[in-house]
Amino acid sequence: MLIKAIESNCGINADKLAEALQKPKKSAREILNLRLLRGCIFSFIGLALCIVGIVSLCMGAVFSAEHVTVPLVFGGASLAIGLSYLVVYFVTRKQIKD
């Protein structure tokens, strides 16, 4: 559509048309809130998986060693990602002024 408007040269400002067709950009506050949400989600999932792995390790007879390491590995990775999102949230929160 943008190319046809440029080719027809019927007096349409192509730059303004391109800006109007772009997705609306998220505000700094929305990006900050998304980081907080993602940080909480990843942290809670990671914590839950680590708890499942530790409980499985303590029960020992029900699960083999292979089944214990999977939740601990994914839980640790998820917890690390969640904590990194939370660190970025708390650092950048101070930079955004209302």
PDB file of C-alpha atoms in Angstrom:
ATOM      1  CA  MET A   1       0.000   0.000   0.000  1.00  0.00           C
ATOM      2  CA  LEU A   2       2.825   2.373   0.853  1.00  0.00           C
ATOM      3  CA  ILE A   3       4.636   1.565  -2.389  1.00  0.00           C
ATOM      4  CA  LYS A   4       1.473   2.207  -4.460  1.00  0.00           C
ATOM      5  CA  ALA A   5       1.009   5.587  -2.770  1.00  0.00           C
ATOM      6  CA  ILE A   6       4.586   6.557  -3.588  1.00  0.00           C
ATOM      7  CA  GLU A   7       4.289   5.312  -7.186  1.00  0.00           C
ATOM      8  CA  SER A   8       1.035   7.173  -7.847  1.00  0.00           C
ATOM      9  CA  ASN A   9       2.581  10.419  -6.589  1.00  0.00           C
ATOM     10  CA  CYS A  10      -0.816  11.904  -5.853  1.00  0.00           C
ATOM     11  CA  GLY A  11       0.415  14.372  -3.263  1.00  0.00           C
ATOM     12  CA  ILE A  12       0.534  12.009  -0.289  1.00  0.00           C
ATOM     13  CA  ASN A  13       3.336  12.577   2.155  1.00  0.00           C
ATOM     14  CA  ALA A  14       4.994   9.129   2.261  1.00  0.00           C
ATOM     15  CA  ASP A  15       6.866   9.787   5.497  1.00  0.00           C
ATOM     16  CA  LYS A  16       3.720  10.627   7.432  1.00  0.00           C
ATOM     17  CA  LEU A  17       1.918   7.657   5.906  1.00  0.00           C
ATOM     18  CA  ALA A  18       4.742   5.332   6.945  1.00  0.00           C
ATOM     19  CA  GLU A  19       4.625   6.704  10.507  1.00  0.00           C
ATOM     20  CA  ALA A  20       0.873   6.207  10.655  1.00  0.00           C
ATOM     21  CA  LEU A  21       1.143   2.581   9.536  1.00  0.00           C
ATOM     22  CA  GLN A  22       3.773   1.640  12.120  1.00  0.00           C
ATOM     23  CA  LYS A  23       2.809  -0.120  15.320  1.00  0.00           C
ATOM     24  CA  PRO A  24       2.376   2.259  18.223  1.00  0.00           C
ATOM     25  CA  LYS A  25       5.477   2.348  20.381  1.00  0.00           C
ATOM     26  CA  LYS A  26       5.189   1.391  24.016  1.00  0.00           C
ATOM     27  CA  SER A  27       5.841   4.017  26.603  1.00  0.00           C
ATOM     28  CA  ALA A  28       8.710   3.726  29.043  1.00  0.00           C
ATOM     29  CA  ARG A  29       6.259   2.964  31.855  1.00  0.00           C
ATOM     30  CA  GLU A  30       4.702   0.080  29.864  1.00  0.00           C
ATOM     31  CA  ILE A  31       8.120  -1.423  29.146  1.00  0.00           C
ATOM     32  CA  LEU A  32       9.020  -1.098  32.810  1.00  0.00           C
ATOM     33  CA  ASN A  33       5.825  -2.834  33.903  1.00  0.00           C
ATOM     34  CA  LEU A  34       6.426  -5.656  31.400  1.00  0.00           C
ATOM     35  CA  ARG A  35       9.886  -6.196  32.870  1.00  0.00           C
ATOM     36  CA  LEU A  36       8.402  -6.432  36.345  1.00  0.00           C
ATOM     37  CA  LEU A  37       5.745  -8.878  35.162  1.00  0.00           C
ATOM     38  CA  ARG A  38       8.239 -11.084  33.337  1.00  0.00           C
ATOM     39  CA  GLY A  39      10.609 -10.982  36.288  1.00  0.00           C
ATOM     40  CA  CYS A  40       7.907 -12.120  38.686  1.00  0.00           C
ATOM     41  CA  ILE A  41       6.655 -14.868  36.365  1.00  0.00           C
ATOM     42  CA  PHE A  42      10.105 -16.309  35.656  1.00  0.00           C
ATOM     43  CA  SER A  43      11.137 -16.067  39.314  1.00  0.00           C
ATOM     44  CA  PHE A  44       8.030 -17.823  40.623  1.00  0.00           C
ATOM     45  CA  ILE A  45       8.243 -20.579  38.010  1.00  0.00           C
ATOM     46  CA  GLY A  46      11.931 -21.059  38.767  1.00  0.00           C
ATOM     47  CA  LEU A  47      11.307 -21.144  42.489  1.00  0.00           C
ATOM     48  CA  ALA A  48       8.496 -23.674  42.065  1.00  0.00           C
ATOM     49  CA  LEU A  49      10.644 -25.931  39.872  1.00  0.00           C
ATOM     50  CA  CYS A  50      13.522 -25.756  42.333  1.00  0.00           C
ATOM     51  CA  ILE A  51      11.183 -26.687  45.192  1.00  0.00           C
ATOM     52  CA  VAL A  52       9.842 -29.628  43.171  1.00  0.00           C
ATOM     53  CA  GLY A  53      13.397 -30.780  42.468  1.00  0.00           C
ATOM     54  CA  ILE A  54      14.471 -30.491  46.107  1.00  0.00           C
ATOM     55  CA  VAL A  55      11.369 -32.292  47.371  1.00  0.00           C
ATOM     56  CA  SER A  56      11.928 -35.020  44.787  1.00  0.00           C
ATOM     57  CA  LEU A  57      15.545 -35.313  45.906  1.00  0.00           C
ATOM     58  CA  CYS A  58      14.483 -35.657  49.550  1.00  0.00           C
ATOM     59  CA  MET A  59      11.917 -38.334  48.737  1.00  0.00           C
ATOM     60  CA  GLY A  60      14.592 -40.244  46.818  1.00  0.00           C
ATOM     61  CA  ALA A  61      12.735 -43.538  46.430  1.00  0.00           C
ATOM     62  CA  VAL A  62      10.018 -42.199  44.146  1.00  0.00           C
ATOM     63  CA  PHE A  63      12.198 -40.450  41.551  1.00  0.00           C
ATOM     64  CA  SER A  64      15.478 -41.427  39.956  1.00  0.00           C
ATOM     65  CA  ALA A  65      18.432 -39.053  39.693  1.00  0.00           C
ATOM     66  CA  GLU A  66      17.526 -38.136  36.095  1.00  0.00           C
ATOM     67  CA  HIS A  67      14.083 -36.895  37.068  1.00  0.00           C
ATOM     68  CA  VAL A  68      15.464 -34.759  39.888  1.00  0.00           C
ATOM     69  CA  THR A  69      17.993 -32.833  37.818  1.00  0.00           C
ATOM     70  CA  VAL A  70      15.553 -31.710  35.125  1.00  0.00           C
ATOM     71  CA  PRO A  71      13.404 -29.480  37.380  1.00  0.00           C
ATOM     72  CA  LEU A  72      16.498 -28.163  39.144  1.00  0.00           C
ATOM     73  CA  VAL A  73      18.234 -27.202  35.893  1.00  0.00           C
ATOM     74  CA  PHE A  74      15.178 -25.540  34.360  1.00  0.00           C
ATOM     75  CA  GLY A  75      14.246 -24.000  37.693  1.00  0.00           C
ATOM     76  CA  GLY A  76      17.709 -22.531  38.146  1.00  0.00           C
ATOM     77  CA  ALA A  77      17.744 -21.096  34.639  1.00  0.00           C
ATOM     78  CA  SER A  78      14.246 -19.656  35.026  1.00  0.00           C
ATOM     79  CA  LEU A  79      15.111 -18.186  38.406  1.00  0.00           C
ATOM     80  CA  ALA A  80      18.231 -16.555  36.959  1.00  0.00           C
ATOM     81  CA  ILE A  81      16.244 -15.019  34.089  1.00  0.00           C
ATOM     82  CA  GLY A  82      13.575 -13.766  36.479  1.00  0.00           C
ATOM     83  CA  LEU A  83      16.114 -12.214  38.821  1.00  0.00           C
ATOM     84  CA  SER A  84      17.849 -10.496  35.913  1.00  0.00           C
ATOM     85  CA  TYR A  85      14.529  -8.968  34.800  1.00  0.00           C
ATOM     86  CA  LEU A  86      13.901  -7.779  38.361  1.00  0.00           C
ATOM     87  CA  VAL A  87      17.379  -6.251  38.629  1.00  0.00           C
ATOM     88  CA  VAL A  88      16.866  -4.380  35.361  1.00  0.00           C
ATOM     89  CA  TYR A  89      13.443  -3.244  36.596  1.00  0.00           C
ATOM     90  CA  PHE A  90      14.774  -1.844  39.859  1.00  0.00           C
ATOM     91  CA  VAL A  91      17.740  -0.145  38.172  1.00  0.00           C
ATOM     92  CA  THR A  92      15.727   1.491  35.392  1.00  0.00           C
ATOM     93  CA  ARG A  93      12.819   2.419  37.671  1.00  0.00           C
ATOM     94  CA  LYS A  94      14.912   5.211  39.139  1.00  0.00           C
ATOM     95  CA  GLN A  95      15.635   6.644  35.693  1.00  0.00           C
ATOM     96  CA  ILE A  96      12.000   7.039  34.654  1.00  0.00           C
ATOM     97  CA  LYS A  97      10.338  10.139  35.991  1.00  0.00           C
ATOM     98  CA  ASP A  98       6.576  10.454  36.206  1.00  0.00           C
TER      99      ASP A  98
END
